[in-house]
Every structure is written in structure tokens, then in C-alpha cells.
Short mmCIF file of C-alpha atoms in Angstrom, two decimals:
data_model
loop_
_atom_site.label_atom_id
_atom_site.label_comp_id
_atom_site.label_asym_id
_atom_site.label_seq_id
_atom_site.Cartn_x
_atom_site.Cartn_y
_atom_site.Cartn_z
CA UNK A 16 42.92 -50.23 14.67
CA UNK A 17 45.19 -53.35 14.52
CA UNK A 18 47.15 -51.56 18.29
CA UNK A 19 43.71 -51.68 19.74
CA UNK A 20 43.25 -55.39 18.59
CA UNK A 21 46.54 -56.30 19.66
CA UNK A 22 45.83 -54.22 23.47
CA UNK A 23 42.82 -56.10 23.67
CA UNK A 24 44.27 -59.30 23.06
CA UNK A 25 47.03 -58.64 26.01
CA UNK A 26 44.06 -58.03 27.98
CA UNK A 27 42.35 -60.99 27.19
CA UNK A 28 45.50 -63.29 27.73
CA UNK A 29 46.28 -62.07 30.98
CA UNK A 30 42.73 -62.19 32.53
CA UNK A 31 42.61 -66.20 31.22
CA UNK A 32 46.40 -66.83 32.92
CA UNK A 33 45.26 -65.54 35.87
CA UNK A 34 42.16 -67.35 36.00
CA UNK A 35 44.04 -70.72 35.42
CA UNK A 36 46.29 -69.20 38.19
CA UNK A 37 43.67 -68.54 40.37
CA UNK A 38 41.72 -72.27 39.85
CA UNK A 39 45.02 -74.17 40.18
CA UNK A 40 45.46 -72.46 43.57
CA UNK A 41 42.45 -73.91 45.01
CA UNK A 42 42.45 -77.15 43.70
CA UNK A 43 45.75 -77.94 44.53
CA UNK A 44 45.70 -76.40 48.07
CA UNK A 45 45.23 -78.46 51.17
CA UNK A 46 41.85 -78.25 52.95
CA UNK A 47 41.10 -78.74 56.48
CA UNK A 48 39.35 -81.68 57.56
CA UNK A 49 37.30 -81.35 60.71
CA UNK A 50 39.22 -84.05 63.45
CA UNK A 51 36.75 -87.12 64.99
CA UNK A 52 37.72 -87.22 68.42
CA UNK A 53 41.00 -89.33 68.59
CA UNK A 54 42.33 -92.20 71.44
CA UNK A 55 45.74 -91.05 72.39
CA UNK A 56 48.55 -93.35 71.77
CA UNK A 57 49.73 -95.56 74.67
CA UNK A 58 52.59 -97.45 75.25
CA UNK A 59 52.61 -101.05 73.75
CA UNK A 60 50.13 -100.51 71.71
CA UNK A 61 49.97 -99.89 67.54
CA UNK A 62 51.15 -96.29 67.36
CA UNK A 63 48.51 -95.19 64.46
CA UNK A 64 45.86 -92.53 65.29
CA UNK A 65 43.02 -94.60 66.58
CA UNK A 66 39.77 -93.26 65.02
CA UNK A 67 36.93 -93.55 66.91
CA UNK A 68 34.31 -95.37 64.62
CA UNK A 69 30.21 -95.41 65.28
CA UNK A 70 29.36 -98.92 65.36
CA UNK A 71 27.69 -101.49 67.41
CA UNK A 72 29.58 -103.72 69.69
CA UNK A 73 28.41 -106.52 71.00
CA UNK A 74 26.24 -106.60 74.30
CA UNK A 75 28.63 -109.12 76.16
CA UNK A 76 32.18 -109.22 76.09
CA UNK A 77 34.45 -112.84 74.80
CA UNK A 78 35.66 -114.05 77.85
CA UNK A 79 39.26 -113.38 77.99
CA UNK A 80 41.80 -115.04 80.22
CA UNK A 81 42.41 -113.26 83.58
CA UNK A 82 44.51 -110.06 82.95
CA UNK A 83 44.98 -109.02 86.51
CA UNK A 84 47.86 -110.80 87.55
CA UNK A 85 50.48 -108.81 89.01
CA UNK A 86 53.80 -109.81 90.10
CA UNK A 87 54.21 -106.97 92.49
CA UNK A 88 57.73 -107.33 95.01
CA UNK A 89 59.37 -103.64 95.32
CA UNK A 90 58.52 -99.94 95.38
CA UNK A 91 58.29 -98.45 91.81
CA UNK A 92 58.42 -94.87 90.47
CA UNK A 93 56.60 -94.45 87.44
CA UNK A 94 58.51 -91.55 85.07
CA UNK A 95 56.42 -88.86 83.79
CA UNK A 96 56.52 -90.51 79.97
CA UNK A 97 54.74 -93.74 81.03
CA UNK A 98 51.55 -91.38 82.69
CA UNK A 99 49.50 -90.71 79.14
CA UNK A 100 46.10 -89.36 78.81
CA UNK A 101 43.89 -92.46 77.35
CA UNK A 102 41.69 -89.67 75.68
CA UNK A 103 42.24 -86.49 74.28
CA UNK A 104 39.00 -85.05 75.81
CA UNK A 105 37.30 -84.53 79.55
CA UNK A 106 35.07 -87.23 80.34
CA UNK A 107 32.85 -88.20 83.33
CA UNK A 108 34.60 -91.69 84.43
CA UNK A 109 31.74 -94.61 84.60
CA UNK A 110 33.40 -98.05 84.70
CA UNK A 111 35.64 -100.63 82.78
CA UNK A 112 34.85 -103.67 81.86
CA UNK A 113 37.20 -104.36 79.69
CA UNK A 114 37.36 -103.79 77.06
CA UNK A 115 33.92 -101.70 77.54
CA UNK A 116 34.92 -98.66 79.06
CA UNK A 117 31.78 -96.44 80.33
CA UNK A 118 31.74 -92.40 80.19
CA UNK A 119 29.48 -89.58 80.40
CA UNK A 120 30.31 -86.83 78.18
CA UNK A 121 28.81 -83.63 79.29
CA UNK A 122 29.26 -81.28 76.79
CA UNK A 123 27.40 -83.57 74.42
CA UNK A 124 25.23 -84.87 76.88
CA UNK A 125 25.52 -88.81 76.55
CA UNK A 126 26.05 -91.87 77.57
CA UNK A 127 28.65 -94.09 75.30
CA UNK A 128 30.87 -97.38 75.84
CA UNK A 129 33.74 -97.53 74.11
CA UNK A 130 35.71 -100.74 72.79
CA UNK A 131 38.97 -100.24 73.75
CA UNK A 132 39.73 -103.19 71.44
CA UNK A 133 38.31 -102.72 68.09
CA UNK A 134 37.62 -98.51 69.22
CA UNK A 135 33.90 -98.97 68.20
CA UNK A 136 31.65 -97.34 70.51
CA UNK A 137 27.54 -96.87 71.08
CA UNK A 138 25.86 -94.32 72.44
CA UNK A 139 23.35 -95.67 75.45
CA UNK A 140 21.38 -92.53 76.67
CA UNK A 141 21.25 -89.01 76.34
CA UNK A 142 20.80 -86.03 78.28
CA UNK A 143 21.93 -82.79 79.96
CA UNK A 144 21.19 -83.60 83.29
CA UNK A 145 23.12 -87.22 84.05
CA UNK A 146 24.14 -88.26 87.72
CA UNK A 147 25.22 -91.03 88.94
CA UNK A 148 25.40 -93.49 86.42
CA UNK A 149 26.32 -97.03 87.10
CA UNK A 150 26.49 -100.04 84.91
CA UNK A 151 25.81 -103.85 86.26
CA UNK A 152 28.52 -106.03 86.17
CA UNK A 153 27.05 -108.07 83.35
CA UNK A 154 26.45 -104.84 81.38
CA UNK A 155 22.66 -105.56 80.86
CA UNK A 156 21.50 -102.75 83.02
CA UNK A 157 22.50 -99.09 84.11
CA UNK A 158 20.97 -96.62 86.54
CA UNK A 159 21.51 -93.04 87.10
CA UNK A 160 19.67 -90.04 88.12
CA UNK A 161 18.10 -87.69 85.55
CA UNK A 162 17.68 -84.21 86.94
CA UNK A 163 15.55 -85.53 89.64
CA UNK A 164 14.68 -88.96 88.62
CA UNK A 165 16.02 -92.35 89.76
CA UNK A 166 16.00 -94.71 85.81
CA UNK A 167 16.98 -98.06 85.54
CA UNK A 168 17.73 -98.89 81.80
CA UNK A 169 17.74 -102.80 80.56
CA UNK A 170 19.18 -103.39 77.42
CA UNK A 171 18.03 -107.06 76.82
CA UNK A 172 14.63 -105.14 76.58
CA UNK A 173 15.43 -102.15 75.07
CA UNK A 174 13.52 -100.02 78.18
CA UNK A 175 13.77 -97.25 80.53
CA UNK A 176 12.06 -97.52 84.01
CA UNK A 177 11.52 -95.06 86.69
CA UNK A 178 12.32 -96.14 89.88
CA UNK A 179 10.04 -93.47 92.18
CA UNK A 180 12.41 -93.47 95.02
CA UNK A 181 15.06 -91.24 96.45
CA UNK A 182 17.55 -93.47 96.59
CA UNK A 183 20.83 -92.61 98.86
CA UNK A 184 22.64 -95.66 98.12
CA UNK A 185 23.21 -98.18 95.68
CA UNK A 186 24.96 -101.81 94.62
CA UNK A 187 25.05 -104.01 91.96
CA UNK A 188 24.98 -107.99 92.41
CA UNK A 189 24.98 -109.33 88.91
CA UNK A 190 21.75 -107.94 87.23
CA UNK A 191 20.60 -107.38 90.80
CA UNK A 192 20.08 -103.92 92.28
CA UNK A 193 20.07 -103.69 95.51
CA UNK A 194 19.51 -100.02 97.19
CA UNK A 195 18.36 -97.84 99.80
CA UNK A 196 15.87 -95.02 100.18
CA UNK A 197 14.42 -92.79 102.16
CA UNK A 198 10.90 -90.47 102.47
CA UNK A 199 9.16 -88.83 104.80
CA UNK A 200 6.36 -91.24 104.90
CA UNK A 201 7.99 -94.71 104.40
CA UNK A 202 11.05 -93.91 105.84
CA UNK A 203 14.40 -95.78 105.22
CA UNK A 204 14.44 -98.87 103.59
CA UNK A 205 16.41 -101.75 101.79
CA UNK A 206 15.00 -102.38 98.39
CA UNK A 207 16.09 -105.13 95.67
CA UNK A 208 15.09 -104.58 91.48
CA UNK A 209 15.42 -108.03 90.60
CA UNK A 210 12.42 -108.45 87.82
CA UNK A 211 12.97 -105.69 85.58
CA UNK A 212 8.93 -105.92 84.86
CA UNK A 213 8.03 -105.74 88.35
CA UNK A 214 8.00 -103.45 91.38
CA UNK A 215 10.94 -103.49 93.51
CA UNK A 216 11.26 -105.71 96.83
CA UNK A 217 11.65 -104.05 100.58
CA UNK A 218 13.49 -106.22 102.17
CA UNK A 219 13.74 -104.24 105.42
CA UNK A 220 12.96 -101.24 106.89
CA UNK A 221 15.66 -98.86 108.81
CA UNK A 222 15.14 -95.64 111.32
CA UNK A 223 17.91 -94.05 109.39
CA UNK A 224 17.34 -90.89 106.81
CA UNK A 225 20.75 -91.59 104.75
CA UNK A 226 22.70 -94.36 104.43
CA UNK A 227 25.82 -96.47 102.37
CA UNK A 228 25.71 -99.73 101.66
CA UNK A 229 28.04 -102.40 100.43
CA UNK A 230 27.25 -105.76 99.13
CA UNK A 231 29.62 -108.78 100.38
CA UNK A 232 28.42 -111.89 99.75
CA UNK A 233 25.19 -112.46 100.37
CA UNK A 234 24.62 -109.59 102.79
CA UNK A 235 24.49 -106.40 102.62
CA UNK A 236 26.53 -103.80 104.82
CA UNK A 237 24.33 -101.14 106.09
CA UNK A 238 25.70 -97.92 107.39
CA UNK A 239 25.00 -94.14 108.17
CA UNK A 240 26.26 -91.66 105.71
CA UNK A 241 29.35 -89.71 107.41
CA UNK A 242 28.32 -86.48 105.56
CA UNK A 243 25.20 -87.13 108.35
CA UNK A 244 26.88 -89.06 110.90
CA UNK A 245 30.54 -89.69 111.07
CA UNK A 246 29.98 -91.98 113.80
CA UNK A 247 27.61 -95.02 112.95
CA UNK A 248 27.23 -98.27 113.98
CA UNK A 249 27.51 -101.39 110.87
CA UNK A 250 24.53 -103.36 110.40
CA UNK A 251 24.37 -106.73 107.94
CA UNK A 252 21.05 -107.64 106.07
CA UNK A 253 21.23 -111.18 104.80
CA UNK A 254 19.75 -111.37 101.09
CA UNK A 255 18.69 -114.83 101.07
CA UNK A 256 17.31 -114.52 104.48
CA UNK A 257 16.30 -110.92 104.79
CA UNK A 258 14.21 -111.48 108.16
CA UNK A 259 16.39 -109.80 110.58
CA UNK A 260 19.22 -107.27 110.57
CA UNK A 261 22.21 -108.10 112.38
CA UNK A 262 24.75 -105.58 114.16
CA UNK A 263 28.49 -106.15 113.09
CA UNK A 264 29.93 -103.37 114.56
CA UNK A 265 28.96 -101.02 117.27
CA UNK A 266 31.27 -98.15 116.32
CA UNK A 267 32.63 -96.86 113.41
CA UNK A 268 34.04 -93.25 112.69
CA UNK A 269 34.10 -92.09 109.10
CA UNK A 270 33.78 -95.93 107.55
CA UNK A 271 34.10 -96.63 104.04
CA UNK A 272 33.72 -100.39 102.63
CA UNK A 273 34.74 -102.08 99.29
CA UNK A 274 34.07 -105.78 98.88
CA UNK A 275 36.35 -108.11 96.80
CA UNK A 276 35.50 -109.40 93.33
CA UNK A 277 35.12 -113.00 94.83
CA UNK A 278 33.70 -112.10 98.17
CA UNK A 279 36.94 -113.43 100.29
CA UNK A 280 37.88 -110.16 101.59
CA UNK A 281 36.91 -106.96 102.70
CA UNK A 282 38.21 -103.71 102.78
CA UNK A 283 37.81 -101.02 105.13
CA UNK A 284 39.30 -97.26 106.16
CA UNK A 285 38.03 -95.55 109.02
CA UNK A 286 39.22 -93.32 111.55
CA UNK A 287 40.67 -95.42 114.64
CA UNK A 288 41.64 -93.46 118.04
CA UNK A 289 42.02 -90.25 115.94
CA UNK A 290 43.99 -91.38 113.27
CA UNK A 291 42.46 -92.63 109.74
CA UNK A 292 43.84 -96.64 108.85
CA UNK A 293 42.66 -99.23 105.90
CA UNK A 294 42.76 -102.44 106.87
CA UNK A 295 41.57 -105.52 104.94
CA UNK A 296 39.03 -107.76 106.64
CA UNK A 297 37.84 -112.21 105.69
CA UNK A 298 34.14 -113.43 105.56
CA UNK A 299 34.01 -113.11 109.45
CA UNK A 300 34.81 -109.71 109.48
CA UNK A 301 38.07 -110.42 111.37
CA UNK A 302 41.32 -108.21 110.66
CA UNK A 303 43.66 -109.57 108.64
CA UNK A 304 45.91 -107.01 107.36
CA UNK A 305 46.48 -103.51 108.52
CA UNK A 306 48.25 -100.90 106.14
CA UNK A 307 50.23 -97.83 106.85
CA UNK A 308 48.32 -95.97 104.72
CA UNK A 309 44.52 -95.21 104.09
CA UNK A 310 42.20 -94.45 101.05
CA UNK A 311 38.42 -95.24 100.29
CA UNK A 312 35.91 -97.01 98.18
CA UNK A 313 35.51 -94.17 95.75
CA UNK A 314 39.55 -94.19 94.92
CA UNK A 315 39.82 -97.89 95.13
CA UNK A 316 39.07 -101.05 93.07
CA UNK A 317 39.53 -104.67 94.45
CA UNK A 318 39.03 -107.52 91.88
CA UNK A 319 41.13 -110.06 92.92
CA UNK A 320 44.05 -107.34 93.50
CA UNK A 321 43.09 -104.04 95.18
CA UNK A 322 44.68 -100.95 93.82
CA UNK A 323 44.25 -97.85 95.94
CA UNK A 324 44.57 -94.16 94.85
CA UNK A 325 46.44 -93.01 98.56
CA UNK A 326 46.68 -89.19 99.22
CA UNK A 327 50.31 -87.82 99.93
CA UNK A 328 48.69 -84.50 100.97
CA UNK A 329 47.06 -85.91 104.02
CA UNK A 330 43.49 -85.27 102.64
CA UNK A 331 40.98 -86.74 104.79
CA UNK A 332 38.22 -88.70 103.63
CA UNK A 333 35.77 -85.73 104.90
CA UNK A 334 37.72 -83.17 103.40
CA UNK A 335 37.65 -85.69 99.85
CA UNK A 336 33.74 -86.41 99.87
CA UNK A 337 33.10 -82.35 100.63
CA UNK A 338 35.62 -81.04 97.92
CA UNK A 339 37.56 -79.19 100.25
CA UNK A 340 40.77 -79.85 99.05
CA UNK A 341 42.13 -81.83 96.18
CA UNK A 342 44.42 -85.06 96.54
CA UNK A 343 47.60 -85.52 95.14
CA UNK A 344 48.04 -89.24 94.89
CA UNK A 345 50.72 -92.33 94.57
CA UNK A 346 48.79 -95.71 93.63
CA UNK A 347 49.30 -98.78 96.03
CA UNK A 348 48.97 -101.85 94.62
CA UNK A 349 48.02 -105.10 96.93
CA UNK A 350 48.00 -108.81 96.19
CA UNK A 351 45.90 -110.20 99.19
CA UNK A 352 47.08 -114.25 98.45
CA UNK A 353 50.34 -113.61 97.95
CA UNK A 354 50.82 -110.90 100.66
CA UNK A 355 52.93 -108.55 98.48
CA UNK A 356 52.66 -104.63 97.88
CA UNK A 357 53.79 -102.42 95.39
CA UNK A 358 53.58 -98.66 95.24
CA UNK A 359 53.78 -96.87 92.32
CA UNK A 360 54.50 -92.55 92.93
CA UNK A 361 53.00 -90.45 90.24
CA UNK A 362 54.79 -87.03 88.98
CA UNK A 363 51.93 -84.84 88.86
CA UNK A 364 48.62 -83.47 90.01
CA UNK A 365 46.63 -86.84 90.07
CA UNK A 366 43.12 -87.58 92.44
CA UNK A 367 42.84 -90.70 91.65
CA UNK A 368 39.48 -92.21 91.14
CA UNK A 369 38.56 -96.03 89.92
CA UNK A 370 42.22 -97.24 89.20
CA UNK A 371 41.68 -100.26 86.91
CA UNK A 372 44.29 -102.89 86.07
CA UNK A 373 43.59 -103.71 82.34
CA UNK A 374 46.41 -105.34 79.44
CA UNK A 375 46.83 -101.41 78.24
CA UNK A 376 48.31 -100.46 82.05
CA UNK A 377 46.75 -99.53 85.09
CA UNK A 378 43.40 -96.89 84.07
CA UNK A 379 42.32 -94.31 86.61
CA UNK A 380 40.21 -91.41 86.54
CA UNK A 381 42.10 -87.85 87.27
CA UNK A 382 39.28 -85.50 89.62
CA UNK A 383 41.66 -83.12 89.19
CA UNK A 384 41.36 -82.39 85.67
CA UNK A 385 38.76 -84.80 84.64
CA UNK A 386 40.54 -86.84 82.27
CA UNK A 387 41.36 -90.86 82.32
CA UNK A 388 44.91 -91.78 82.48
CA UNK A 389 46.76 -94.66 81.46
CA UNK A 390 50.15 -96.11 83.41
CA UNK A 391 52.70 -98.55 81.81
CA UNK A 392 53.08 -101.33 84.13
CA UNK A 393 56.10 -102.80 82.62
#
């Protein structure tokens, strides 16, 4: 009897040691935390993990002194190590304003800025179905297509409107859109959302089914798509006097225009007697500057410095617009006052889409892999 009290006892002892075992083991093991989606590091900047924390930023940005200021004298290769993602995921480039930068995230289906200061963000729309989103320049408005319809949002009144057109074109002047459209019964036209309340304006009506259009100024640059027509004449349509549209040029194959920030210059590529060029044109539309290399609105930005995504590949602007081929890329930078140029070669597989000078380096969009990139300037 006392063997079989003394067995049981051994039995007993060794079932509670391994049940201390047993809860010591989980409480003292590490768990796994689920990771927020992170900023990647980039030079210059604090090194810690930058969490990404849901919170309301302001509508309007401090003003901040001018950042793009450049001095730009020789040729530059950038090394591999100073080319860093800016995120860790694939986004759908929108616009920066710093330090508001814009995205689309498709596989969660929204619209977000991010702070790129204080890395608060705010979601602004969602949906499956986004196309091309823009945001004003004042950040009080956005457009973009939802599956099949044209929305304006305004934030200072918290609405959505449908627009009812099929809008080919669009640009921004201030709060200001200014677009084109085209149906069957109305045919083209020139349109201006000023009133966010009201209808929009026609300010003039166009025998052309697609067009692109560029605001410089106060008048608007009129053109045929080159998907339709690579050859088009350039009309003007003057906002403040919208009465008549004037012809600028007679002739232009494959154009593509980006206005300066401050309306002093203008920048065009095209395809002159076979070959494509980008020159830089003043208020009169008069050449000023001719470069050895060409690129388009879609790969460029030009505040008061243009920076130019430039294909080493020889990718033509067709090719570009139909996807044929993908671009491999150096960055040319441009001062337009000062006269001076700087390129800047990139080792890898980079499109480059929207390069943006900004105090974390110079921010582009990669087609290639969908990602935003980040370049140390110094």
C-alpha cells in the first residue's frame, strides 16, 4: 500500500513539473506581431523604423522656404546605395506636395496622403476601380475616374460630384479645372469647374474627338492626341478672354507640353525632321534652348527647375504612351535662369515617372516595378 502511494505521488509530481514546464514555455516565448506597413529608411534622415500612424493632417501645408534650389555644374553618377525605395510596398504614384505625398493603393483600394514629415496619413476615397486621379495644386480638390465615371471631390465641403462628361484631357489652375470632352452629340469642347456648386463652363467648342491640353498662363494649349493623330496643329484658348481660339503652330509631330511653375517657360518634345528633340520655349512661344536629349510631360516635372526622366534605350514617346517597351532612364536636371545642367545616371531598371525635387532627395515614380524611389542629392 505505502509503494502505491509513493508511485502515485511520482506521478503526480511529474505531471505538475511539466505543467509549470509547459506554461513557462509560452509565456516566456516571443510572439509575432503583425508589421504596419513601414517607410524605408533614407539617407539623412533619423534611421528609426518610421511607423506609419492613422491620423489627420492638416488640409494645407506651413509654408516652407523654397527647397528646390539646386546648384547643378557637372555630370554626376549616382551609386547604387544612394537609389532607396521610399516605401516598402507598390503604389500607384499621384503627386507631391510636399510634404503631402498622394498614392493609390490598389490592393486596398484607396486613396491616402501621406505626411512625409510627421508620417501621419488620411485616407481620401475608396474604391476598386480608381483612374486617373489628380489632386489641385492647393490640395482642396481631386478628380479621377471611377470605373466609368468622371468625380470631382472638394474637401472644404466634404462632397463628391459627378462630372457627366467623357473627359480626354485635363489641368489644374489653382482650384480651377479646366478640361476637355468629347460626345457624339456635343462634340469636343473646352470646359472650366470653377464653382464647385455649379455646372461647368464651355468655353469653346472644337471639331476634334480627342485632345491634350496644357495650361500656360492664362491660355490654354489645345492639341490632338498623338495616339489619334501624331501630326496636329497647336491651338491657344485665352481663359480670361475665351472668345476666339488662336493657332500657334501649324505643325507638330508627336508634341508633348509641360508648363513651368511660374508660367516663364515652356517645355516641349516633339519629333522634328525625323528625329525626336525637347526644347524649352518663353511666353511668346519662341525657342530658347534646345537639348540633346528628349523626354515628355508624363516623365517630367518643371517647378522652377525641370527634372526630366530621359530614356537611354531610345524609347520613343509612341512606343512609351502604348507600353511597347519599357525605358531605362538617367535623370537630367535643368536650371533655366542660371543655364546649367546636371545629369544624374541611375544603376538599374528605372522608367522614370514624376521626378520630384524635395529636402529627402530627388522622388520619382519607377513604371517598371511600381514603386517610388528616393535619390541622395548630396
Amino acid at each position: 500500500m505505502r509503494s502505491k502511494t509513493i508511485f502515485a505521488l511520482g506521478i503526480l509530481i511529474i505531471i505538475i513539473i511539466t505543467l509549470i514546464s509547459a506554461l513557462g514555455y509560452f509565456v516566456t516565448r516571443k510572439k509575432d506581431v503583425s508589421q504596419e506597413p513601414k517607410f524605408v529608411e533614407v539617407p539623412e534622415k533619423n534611421q528609426e523604423s518610421l511607423l506609419v500612424i492613422k491620423e489627420e493632417a492638416p488640409l494645407l501645408p506651413e509654408k516652407k522656404e523654397e527647397t528646390e534650389s539646386l546648384e547643378i555644374s557637372q555630370p554626376t553618377t549616382t551609386l547604387e546605395e544612394n537609389i532607396k525605395p521610399l516605401f516598402d510596398l507598390e503604389f500607384v504614384f499621384i503627386d507631391l506636395i510636399y510634404p503631402y505625398i498622394y498614392l493609390y493603393d490598389p490592393l486596398e483600394g484607396i486613396i491616402k496622403y501621406l505626411n512625409l514629415d510627421d508620417k501621419s496619413y488620411k485616407e481620401l476615397y475608396k474604391s476598386f476601380s480608381v483612374y486617373f486621379p489628380s489632386v489641385s495644386p492647393t490640395r482642396k480638390r481631386l478628380i479621377l475616374k471611377d470605373n466609368k465615371e468622371w468625380k470631382i471631390i472638394d474637401f472644404s465641403f466634404d462632397e463628391i460630384k459627378n462630372l457627366n462628361e467623357n473627359i480626354n484631357s485635363f489641368k489644374w489652375k489653382n482650384d480651377e479645372l479646366i478640361f476637355f470632352a468629347f460626345d457624339e452629340e456635343r462634340g469636343g469642347r473646352i470646359l472650366k469647374l470653377s464653382d464647385f456648386k455649379k455646372a461647368p463652363l464651355i468655353l469653346a467648342n472644337l471639331n476634334l474627338p480627342q485632345a491634350k491640353i496644357e495650361i500656360f498662363g492664362d491660355n490654354v494649349l489645345i492639341w490632338a492626341d498623338p495616339l489619334i493623330s501624331p501630326f496636329t496643329p497647336v491651338f491657344s484658348l485665352n481663359l480670361k478672354n475665351p472668345k476666339s481660339v488662336k493657332l500657334i503652330f501649324d505643325k507638330k509631330v508627336f508634341p508633348s507640353f509641360l508648363s513651368s511653375e511660374d508660367n516663364n517657360y515652356l517645355f516641349l518634345s516633339e519629333e522634328e525632321n525625323g528625329v525626336f528633340v525637347s526644347k524649352i520655349l518663353d511666353k511668346n512661344f519662341k525657342e530658347i534652348k534646345k537639348f540633346n536629349w528628349v523626354s515628355s510631360s508624363e516623365k517630367c516635372t518643371f517647378k522652377k527647375i525641370l527634372v526630366c526622366g530621359v530614356s537611354l534605350n531610345n524609347v520613343t514617346y509612341e512606343e512609351w504612351l502604348k507600353l511597347k517597351r519599357a525605358s531605362r532612364d538617367k535623370i537630367i536636371i535643368y536650371d533655366p535662369q542660371k543655364k546649367e545642367e546636371k545629369e544624374i545616371t541611375l544603376n538599374g531598371n528605372f522608367d522614370v515617372v514624376k521626378p520630384n525635387i524635395s529636402p529627402l532627395g530627388l522622388i520619382f515614380w519607377n513604371r517598371n516595378d511600381a514603386k517610388l524611389y528616393v535619390v541622395n542629392l548630396e
